[in-house]
PDB file of C-alpha atoms and ligand atoms in Angstrom:
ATOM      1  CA  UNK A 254      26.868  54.859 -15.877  1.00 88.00           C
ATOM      2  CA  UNK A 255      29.791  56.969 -14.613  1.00 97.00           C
ATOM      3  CA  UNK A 256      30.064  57.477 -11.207  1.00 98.00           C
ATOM      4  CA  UNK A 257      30.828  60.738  -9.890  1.00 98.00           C
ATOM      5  CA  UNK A 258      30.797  62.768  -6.358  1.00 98.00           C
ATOM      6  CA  UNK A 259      27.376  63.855  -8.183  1.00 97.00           C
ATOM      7  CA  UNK A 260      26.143  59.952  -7.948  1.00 96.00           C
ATOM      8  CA  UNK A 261      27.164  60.065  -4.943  1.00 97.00           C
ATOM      9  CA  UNK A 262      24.700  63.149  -3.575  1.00 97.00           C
ATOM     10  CA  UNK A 263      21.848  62.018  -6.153  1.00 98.00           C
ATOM     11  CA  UNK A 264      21.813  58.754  -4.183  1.00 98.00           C
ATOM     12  CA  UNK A 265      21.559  60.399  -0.805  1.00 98.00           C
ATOM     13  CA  UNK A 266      18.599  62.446  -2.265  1.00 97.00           C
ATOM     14  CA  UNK A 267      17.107  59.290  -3.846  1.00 98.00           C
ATOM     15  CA  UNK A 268      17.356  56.688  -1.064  1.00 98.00           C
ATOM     16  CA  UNK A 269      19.825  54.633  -2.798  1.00 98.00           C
ATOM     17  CA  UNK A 270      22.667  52.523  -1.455  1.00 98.00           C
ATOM     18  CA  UNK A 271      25.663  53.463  -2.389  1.00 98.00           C
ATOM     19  CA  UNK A 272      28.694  50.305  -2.768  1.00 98.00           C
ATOM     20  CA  UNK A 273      32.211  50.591  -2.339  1.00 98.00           C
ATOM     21  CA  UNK A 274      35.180  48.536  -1.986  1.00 98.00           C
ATOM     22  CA  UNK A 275      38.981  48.547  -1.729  1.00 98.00           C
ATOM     23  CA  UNK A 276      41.454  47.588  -4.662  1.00 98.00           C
ATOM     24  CA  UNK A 277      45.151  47.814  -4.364  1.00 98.00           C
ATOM     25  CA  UNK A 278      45.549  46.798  -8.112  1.00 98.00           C
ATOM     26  CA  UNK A 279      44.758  46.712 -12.158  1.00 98.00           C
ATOM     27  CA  UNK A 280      43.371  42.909 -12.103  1.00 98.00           C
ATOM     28  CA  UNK A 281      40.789  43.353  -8.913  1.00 98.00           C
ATOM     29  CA  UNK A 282      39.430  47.040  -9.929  1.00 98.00           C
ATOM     30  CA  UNK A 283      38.588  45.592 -13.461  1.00 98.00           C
ATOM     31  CA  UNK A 284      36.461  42.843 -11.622  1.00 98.00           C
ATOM     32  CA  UNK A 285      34.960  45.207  -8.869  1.00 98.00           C
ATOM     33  CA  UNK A 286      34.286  47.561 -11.715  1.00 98.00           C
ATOM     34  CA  UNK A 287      32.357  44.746 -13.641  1.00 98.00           C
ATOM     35  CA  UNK A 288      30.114  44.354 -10.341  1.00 98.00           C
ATOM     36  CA  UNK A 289      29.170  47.612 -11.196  1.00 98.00           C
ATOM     37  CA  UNK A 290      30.533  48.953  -7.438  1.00 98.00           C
ATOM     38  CA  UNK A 291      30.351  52.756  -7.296  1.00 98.00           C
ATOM     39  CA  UNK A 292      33.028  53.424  -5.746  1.00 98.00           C
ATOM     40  CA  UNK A 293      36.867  51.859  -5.404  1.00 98.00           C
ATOM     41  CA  UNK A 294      38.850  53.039  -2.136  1.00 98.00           C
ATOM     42  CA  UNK A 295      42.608  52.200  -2.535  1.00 99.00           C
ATOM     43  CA  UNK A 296      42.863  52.321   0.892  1.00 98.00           C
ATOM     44  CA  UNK A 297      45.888  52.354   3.426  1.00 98.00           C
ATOM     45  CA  UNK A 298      44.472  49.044   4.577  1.00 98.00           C
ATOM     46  CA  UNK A 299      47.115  48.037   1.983  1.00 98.00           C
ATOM     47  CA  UNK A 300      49.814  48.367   4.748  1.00 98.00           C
ATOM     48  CA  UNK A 301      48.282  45.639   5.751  1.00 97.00           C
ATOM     49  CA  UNK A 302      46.395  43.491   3.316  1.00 98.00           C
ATOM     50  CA  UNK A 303      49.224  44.125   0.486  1.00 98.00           C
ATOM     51  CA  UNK A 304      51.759  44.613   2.608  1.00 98.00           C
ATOM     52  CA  UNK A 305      51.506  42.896   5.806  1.00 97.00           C
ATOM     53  CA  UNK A 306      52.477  45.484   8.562  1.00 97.00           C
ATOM     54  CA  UNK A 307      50.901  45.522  11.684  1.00 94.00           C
ATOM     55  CA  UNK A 308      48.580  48.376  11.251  1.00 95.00           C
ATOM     56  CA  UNK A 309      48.449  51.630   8.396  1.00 97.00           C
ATOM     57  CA  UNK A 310      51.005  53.896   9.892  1.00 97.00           C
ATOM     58  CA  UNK A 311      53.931  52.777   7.542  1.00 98.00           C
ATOM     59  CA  UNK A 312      52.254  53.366   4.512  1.00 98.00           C
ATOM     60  CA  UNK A 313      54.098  56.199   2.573  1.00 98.00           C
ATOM     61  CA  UNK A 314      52.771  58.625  -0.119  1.00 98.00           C
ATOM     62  CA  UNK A 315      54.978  56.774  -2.661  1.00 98.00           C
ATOM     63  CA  UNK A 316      52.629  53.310  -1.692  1.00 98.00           C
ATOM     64  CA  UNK A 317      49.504  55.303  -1.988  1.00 98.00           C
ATOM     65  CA  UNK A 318      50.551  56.567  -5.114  1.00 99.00           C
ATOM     66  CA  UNK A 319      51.785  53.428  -6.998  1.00 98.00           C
ATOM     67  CA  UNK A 320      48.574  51.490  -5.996  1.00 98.00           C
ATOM     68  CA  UNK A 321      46.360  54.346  -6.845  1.00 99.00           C
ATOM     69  CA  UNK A 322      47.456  54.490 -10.605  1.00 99.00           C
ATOM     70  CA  UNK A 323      47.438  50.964 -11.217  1.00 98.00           C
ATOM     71  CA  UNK A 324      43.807  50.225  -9.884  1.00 98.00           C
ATOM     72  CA  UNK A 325      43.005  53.930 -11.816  1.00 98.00           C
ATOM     73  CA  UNK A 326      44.011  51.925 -15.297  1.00 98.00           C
ATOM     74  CA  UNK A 327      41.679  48.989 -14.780  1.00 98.00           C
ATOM     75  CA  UNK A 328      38.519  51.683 -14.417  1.00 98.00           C
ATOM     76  CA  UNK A 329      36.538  53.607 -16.498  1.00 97.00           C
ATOM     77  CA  UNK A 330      32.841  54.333 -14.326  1.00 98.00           C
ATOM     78  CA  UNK A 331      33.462  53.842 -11.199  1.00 98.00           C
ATOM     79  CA  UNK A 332      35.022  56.456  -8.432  1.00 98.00           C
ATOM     80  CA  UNK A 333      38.006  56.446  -7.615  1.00 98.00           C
ATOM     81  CA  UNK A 334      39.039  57.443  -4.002  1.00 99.00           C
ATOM     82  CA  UNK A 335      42.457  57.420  -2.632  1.00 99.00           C
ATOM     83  CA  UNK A 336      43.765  57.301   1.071  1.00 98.00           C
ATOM     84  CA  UNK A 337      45.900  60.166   2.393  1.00 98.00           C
ATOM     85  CA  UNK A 338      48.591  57.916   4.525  1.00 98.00           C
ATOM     86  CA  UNK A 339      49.412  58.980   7.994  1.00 98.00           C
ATOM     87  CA  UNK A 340      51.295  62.459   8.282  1.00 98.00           C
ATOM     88  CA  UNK A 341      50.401  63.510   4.620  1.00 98.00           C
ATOM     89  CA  UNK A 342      48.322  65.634   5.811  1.00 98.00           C
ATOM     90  CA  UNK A 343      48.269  65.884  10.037  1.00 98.00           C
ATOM     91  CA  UNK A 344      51.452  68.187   9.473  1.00 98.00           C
ATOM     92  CA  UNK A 345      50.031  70.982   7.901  1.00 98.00           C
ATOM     93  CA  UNK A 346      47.041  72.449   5.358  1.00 98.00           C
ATOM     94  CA  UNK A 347      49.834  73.360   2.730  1.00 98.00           C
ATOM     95  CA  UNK A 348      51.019  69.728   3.102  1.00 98.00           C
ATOM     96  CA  UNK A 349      47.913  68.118   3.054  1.00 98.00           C
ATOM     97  CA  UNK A 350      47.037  70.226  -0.374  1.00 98.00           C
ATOM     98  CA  UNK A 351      49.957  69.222  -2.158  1.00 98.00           C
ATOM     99  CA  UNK A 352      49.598  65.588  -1.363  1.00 98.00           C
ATOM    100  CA  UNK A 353      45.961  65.792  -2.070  1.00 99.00           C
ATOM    101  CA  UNK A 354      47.260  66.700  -5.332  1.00 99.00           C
ATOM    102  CA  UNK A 355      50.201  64.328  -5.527  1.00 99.00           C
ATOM    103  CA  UNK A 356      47.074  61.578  -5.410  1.00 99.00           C
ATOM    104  CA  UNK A 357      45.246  63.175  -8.219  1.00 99.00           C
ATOM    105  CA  UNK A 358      47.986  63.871 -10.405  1.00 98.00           C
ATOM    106  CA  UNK A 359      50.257  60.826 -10.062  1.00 98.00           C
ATOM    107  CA  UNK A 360      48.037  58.331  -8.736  1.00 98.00           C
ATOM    108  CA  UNK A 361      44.854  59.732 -10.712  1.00 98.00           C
ATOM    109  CA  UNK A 362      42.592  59.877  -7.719  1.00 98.00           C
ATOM    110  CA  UNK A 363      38.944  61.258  -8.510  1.00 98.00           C
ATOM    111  CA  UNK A 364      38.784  62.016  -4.502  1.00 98.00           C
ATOM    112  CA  UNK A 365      40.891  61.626  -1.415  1.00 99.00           C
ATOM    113  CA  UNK A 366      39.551  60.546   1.865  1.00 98.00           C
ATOM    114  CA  UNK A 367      41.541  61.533   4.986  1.00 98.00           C
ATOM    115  CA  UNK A 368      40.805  60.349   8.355  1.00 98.00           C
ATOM    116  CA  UNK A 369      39.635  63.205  11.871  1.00 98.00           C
ATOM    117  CA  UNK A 370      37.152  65.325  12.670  1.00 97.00           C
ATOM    118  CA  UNK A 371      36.796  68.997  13.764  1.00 96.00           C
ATOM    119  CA  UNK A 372      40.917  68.777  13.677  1.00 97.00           C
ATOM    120  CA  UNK A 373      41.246  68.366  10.056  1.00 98.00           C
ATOM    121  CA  UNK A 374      38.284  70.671   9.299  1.00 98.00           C
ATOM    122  CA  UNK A 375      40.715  73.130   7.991  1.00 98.00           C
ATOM    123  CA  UNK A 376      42.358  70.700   5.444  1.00 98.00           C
ATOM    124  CA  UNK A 377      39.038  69.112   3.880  1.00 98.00           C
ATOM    125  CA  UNK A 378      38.258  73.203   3.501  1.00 98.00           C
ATOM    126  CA  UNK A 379      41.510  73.710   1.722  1.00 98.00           C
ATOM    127  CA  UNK A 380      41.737  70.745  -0.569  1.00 98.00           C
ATOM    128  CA  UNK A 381      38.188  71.606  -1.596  1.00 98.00           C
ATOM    129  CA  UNK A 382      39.075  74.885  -2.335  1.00 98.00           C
ATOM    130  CA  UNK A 383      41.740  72.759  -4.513  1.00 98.00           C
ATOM    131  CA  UNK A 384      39.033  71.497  -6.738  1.00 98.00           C
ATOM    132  CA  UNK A 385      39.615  68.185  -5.117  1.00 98.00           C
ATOM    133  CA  UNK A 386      36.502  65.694  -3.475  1.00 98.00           C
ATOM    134  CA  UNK A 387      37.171  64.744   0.492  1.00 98.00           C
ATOM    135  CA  UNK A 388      35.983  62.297   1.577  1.00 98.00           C
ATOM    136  CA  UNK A 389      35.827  62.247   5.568  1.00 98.00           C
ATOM    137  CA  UNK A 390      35.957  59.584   7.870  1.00 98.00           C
ATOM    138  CA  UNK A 391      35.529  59.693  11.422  1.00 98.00           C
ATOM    139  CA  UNK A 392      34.584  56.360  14.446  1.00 97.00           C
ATOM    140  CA  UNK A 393      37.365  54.277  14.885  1.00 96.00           C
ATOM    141  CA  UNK A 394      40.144  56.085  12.394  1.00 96.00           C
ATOM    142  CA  UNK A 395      43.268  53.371  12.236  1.00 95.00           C
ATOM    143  CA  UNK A 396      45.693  56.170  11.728  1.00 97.00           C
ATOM    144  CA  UNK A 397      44.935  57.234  15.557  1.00 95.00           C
ATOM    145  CA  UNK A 398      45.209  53.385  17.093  1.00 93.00           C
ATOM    146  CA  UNK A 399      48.149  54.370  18.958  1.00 94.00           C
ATOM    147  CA  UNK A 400      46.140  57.083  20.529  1.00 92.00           C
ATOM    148  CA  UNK A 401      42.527  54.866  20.830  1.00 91.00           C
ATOM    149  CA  UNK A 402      44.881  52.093  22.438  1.00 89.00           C
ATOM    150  CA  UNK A 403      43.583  49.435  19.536  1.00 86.00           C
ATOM    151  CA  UNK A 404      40.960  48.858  17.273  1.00 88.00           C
ATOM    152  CA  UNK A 405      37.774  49.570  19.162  1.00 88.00           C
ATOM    153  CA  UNK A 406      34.104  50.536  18.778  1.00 91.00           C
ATOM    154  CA  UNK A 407      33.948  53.968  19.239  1.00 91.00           C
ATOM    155  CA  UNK A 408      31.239  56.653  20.350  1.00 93.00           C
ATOM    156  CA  UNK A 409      29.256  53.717  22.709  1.00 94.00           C
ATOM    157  CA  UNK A 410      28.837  56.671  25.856  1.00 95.00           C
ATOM    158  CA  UNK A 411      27.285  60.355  25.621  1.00 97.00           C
ATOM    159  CA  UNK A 412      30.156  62.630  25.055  1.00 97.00           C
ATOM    160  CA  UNK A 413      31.533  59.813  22.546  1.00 96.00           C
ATOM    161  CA  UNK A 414      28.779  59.845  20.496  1.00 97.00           C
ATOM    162  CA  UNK A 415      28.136  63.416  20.880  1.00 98.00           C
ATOM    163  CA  UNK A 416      31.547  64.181  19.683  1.00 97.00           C
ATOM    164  CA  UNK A 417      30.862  62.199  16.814  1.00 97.00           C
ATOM    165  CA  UNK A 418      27.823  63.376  15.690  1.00 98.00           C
ATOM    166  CA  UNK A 419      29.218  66.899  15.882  1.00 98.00           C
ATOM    167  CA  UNK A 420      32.177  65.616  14.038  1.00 98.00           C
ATOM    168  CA  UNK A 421      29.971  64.291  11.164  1.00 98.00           C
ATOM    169  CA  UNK A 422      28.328  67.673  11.195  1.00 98.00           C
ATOM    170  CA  UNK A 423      31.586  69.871  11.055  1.00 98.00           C
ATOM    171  CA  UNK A 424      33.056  67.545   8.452  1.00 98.00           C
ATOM    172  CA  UNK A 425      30.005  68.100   6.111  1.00 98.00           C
ATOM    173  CA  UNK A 426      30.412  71.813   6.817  1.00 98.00           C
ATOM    174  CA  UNK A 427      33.821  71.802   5.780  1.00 98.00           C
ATOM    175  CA  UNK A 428      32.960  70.660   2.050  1.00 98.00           C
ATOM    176  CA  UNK A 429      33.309  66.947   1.868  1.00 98.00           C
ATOM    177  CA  UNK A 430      31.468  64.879  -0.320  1.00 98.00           C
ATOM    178  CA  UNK A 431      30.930  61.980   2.140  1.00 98.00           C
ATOM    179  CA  UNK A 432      32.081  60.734   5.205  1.00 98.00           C
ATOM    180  CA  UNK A 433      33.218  56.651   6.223  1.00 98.00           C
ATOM    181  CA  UNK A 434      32.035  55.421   9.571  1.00 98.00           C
ATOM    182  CA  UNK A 435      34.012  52.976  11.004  1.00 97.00           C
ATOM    183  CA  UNK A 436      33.109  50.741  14.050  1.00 96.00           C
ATOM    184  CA  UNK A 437      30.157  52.647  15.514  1.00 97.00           C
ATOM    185  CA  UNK A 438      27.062  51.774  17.028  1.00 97.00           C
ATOM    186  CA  UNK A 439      24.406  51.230  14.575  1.00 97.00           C
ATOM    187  CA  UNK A 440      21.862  53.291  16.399  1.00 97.00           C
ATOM    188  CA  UNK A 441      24.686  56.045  16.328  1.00 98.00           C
ATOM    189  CA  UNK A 442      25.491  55.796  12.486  1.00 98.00           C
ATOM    190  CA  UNK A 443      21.555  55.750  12.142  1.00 98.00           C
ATOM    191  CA  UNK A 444      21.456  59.259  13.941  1.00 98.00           C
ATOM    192  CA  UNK A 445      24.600  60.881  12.119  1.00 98.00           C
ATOM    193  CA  UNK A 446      23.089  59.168   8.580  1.00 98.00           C
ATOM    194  CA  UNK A 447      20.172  61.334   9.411  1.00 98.00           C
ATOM    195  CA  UNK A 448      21.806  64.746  10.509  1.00 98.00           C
ATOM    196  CA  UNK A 449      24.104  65.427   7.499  1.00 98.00           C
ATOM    197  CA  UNK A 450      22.678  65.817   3.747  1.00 98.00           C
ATOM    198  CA  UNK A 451      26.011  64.105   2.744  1.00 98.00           C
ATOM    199  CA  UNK A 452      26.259  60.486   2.585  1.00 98.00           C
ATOM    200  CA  UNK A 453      27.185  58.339   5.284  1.00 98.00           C
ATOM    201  CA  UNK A 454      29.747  55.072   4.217  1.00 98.00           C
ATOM    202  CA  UNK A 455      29.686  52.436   6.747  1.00 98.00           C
ATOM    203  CA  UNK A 456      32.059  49.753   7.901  1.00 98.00           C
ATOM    204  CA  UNK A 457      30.583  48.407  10.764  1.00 97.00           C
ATOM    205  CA  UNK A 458      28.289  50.644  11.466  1.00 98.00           C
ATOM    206  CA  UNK A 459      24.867  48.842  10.667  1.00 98.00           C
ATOM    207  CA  UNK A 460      22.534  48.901   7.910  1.00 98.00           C
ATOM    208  CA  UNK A 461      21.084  52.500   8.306  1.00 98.00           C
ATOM    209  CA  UNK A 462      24.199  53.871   6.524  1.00 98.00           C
ATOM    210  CA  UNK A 463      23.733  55.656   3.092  1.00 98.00           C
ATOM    211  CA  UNK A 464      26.420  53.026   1.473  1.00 98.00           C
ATOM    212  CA  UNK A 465      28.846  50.731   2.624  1.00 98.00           C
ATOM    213  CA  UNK A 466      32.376  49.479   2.357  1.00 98.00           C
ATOM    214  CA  UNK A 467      34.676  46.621   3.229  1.00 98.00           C
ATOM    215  CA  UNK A 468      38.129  45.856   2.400  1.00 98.00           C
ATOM    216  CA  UNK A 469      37.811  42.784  -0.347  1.00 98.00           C
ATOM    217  CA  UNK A 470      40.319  40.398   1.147  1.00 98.00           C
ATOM    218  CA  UNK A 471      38.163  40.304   4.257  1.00 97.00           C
ATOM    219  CA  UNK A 472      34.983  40.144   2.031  1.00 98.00           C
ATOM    220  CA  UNK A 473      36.561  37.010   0.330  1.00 98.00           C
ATOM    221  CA  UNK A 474      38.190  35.558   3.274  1.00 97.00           C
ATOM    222  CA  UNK A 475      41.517  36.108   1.980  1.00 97.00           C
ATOM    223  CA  UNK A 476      42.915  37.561   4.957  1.00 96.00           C
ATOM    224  CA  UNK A 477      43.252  35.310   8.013  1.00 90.00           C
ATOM    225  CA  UNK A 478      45.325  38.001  10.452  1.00 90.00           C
ATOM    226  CA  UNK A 479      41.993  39.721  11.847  1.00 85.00           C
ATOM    227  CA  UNK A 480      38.553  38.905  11.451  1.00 86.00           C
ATOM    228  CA  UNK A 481      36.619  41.664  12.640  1.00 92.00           C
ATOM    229  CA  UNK A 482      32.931  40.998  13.652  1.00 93.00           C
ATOM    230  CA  UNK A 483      31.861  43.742  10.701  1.00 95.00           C
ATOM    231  CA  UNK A 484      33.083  41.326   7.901  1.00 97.00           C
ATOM    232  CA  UNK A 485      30.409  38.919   5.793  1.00 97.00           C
ATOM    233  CA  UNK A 486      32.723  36.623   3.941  1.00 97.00           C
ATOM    234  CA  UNK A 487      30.796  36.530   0.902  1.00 98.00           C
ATOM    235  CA  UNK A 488      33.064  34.110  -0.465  1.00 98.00           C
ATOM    236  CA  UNK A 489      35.840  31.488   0.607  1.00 97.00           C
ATOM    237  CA  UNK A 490      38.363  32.677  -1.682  1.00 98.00           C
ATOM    238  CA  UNK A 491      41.410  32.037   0.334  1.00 98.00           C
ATOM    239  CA  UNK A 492      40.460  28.552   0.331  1.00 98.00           C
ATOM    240  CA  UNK A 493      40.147  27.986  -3.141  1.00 98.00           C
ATOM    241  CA  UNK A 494      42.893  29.888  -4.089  1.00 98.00           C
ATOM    242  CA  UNK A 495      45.066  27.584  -1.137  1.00 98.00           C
ATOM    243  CA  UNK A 496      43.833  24.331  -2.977  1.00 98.00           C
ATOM    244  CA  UNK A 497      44.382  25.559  -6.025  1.00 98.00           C
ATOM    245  CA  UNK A 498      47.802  26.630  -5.592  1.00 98.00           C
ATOM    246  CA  UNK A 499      48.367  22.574  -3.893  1.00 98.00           C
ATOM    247  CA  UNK A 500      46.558  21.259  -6.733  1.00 98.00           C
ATOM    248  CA  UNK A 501      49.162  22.980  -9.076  1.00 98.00           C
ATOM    249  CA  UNK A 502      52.273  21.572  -6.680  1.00 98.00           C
ATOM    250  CA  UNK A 503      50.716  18.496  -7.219  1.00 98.00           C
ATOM    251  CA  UNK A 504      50.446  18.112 -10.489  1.00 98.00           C
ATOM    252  CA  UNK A 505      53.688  19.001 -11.379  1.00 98.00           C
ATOM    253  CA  UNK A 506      55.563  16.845  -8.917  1.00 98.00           C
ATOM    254  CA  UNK A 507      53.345  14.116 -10.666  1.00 98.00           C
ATOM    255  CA  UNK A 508      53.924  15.202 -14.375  1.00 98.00           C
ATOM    256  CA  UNK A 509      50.052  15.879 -15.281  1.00 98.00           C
ATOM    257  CA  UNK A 510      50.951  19.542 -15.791  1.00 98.00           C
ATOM    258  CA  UNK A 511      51.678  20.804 -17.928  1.00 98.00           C
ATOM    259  CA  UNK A 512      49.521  18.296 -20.720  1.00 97.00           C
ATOM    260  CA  UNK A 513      49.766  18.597 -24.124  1.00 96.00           C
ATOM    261  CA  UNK A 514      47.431  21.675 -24.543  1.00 97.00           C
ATOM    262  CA  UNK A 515      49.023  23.642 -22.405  1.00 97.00           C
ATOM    263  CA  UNK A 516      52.581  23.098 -24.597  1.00 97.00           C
ATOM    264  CA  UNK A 517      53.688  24.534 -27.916  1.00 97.00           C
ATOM    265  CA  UNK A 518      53.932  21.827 -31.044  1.00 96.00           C
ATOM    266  CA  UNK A 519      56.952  21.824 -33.785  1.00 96.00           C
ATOM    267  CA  UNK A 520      57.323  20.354 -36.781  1.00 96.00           C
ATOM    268  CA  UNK A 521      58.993  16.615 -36.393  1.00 96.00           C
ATOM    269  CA  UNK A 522      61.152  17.167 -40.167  1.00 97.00           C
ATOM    270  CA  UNK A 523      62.458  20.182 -38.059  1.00 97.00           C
ATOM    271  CA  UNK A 524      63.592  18.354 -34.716  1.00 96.00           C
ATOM    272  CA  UNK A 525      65.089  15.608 -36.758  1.00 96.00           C
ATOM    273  CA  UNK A 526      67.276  18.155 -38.753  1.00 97.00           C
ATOM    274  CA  UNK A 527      69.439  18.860 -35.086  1.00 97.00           C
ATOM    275  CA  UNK A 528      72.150  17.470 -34.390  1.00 95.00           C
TER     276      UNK A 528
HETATM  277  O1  KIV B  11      41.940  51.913   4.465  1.00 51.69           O
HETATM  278  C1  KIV B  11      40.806  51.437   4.294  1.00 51.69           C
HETATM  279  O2  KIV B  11      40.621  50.396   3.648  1.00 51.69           O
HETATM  280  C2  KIV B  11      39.688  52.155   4.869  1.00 51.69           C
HETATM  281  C3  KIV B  11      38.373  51.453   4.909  1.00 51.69           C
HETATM  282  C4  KIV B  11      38.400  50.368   5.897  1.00 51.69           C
HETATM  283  C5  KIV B  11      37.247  52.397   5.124  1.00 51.69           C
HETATM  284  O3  KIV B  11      39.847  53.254   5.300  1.00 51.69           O
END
């Protein structure tokens, strides 16, 4: 079944989970996509997972972009939604339309998701008006760790969580399709989840969320330079892929690769006709 922005409210209505996950390229989206995951976010956790920065703020339009219409060739029903890096769109609603579009036209984005609340109210309204799905996403927003002095749980007090909630609500107002919470209480998420008719996407944010995401190298254990508390490492993929990889070095400094099957035969009367 295709998945659409339409899935995405029908499963809201219905009481379904929604599933997403991140993918940076062709190979991984074709596997996510056989998992039958709704949604694919090529995030601007690449910065980091892909590209090992520090944090997201280095990530250029040109990354998003190139990543975007790779992982778009290895799909075919699930949603595509593309990050809007840092100061694509914080520097104006003209410029935050035409990179919105940049992502749909060059990197074949279904949907963008950009990160603020009441701020970037204006934008979500404009790109909308664009024909293009936003996706919101509000909590503890990377793009602003400069400003939150790290990556923290957000909205724990009153006027926090207030500020959030209303956030939610003004985001939803503003025409987006769904909205990612990131590192929130879970009794918080639970509350926000039930204000807005759109769907809530959690990273750490508890179970009470409408769907969820996680970044896959974290899901996998891939990644070794954080380990947030939010992450289930559903897999120890790191570590096989790490043995592997020694396995390989080994058998090559021994000789046992590569064996006979894994080499190309030629006819004998042929090699003894050089000279
Ligand atoms: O960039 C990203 O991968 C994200 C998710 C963590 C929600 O924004």
């Amino acid at each position: 079944m295709k998945n659409t922005v339409v899935t995405f409210k029908e499963a809201k209505a219905k009481g379904e989970k929604l599933t997403m996950l991140t993918a940076y390229d062709y190979t991984t989206a074709k596997l996510i996509e056989e998992a039958g995951i709704n949604a694919i976010l090529v995030g601007d956790s690449l910065g980091m997972v892909m590209l090992g920065y520090e944090d997201t703020l280095s990530v250029t339009m040109e990354d998003m972009i190139h990543h975007s219409a790779a992982v778009s060739r290895g799909l075919k029903n699930t949603l595509l939604i593309t990050d809007m890096p840092f100061m694509s769109y914080q520097t104006s609603v003209y410029d935050a339309v035409v990179n919105a579009g940049r992502l749909v036209k060059e990197g074949h984005a279904q949907a963008v998701k950009l990160e603020g609340g009441k701020e970037v109210c204006e934008h979500i309204r404009a790109i909308v008006k664009a024909s293009i799905p936003v996706c919101g996403h509000i909590g503890l927003t990377p793009q602003s760790v400069n400003a939150f002095g790290g990556f923290k749980v957000q909205g724990k007090g009153v006027e926090a969580a207030q500020r959030l909630l209303d956030e939610a609500r003004a985001i939803e107002e503003a025409g987006a399709f769904a909205v990612v919470l990131e590192c929130v209480p879970k009794a918080l998420a639970d509350k926000i989840t039930q204000s807005v008719s759109i769907p809530t996407i959690g990273i750490g944010a508890g179970a009470g969320c409408d769907g969820q995401v996680l970044v896959y190298q974290d899901m996998l254990a891939m990644y070794q330079d954080m380990a947030p508390k939010f992450v289930k490492q559903f897999a120890q993929v790191g570590k096989q892929m790490t043995a592997a990889f020694a396995d390989y070095k080994k058998e090559v400094s021994d000789g046992t690769f590569p064996a006979m099957e894994h080499s190309f035969k030629m006819d004998e009367e042929i090699l003894g006709r050089l000279y």
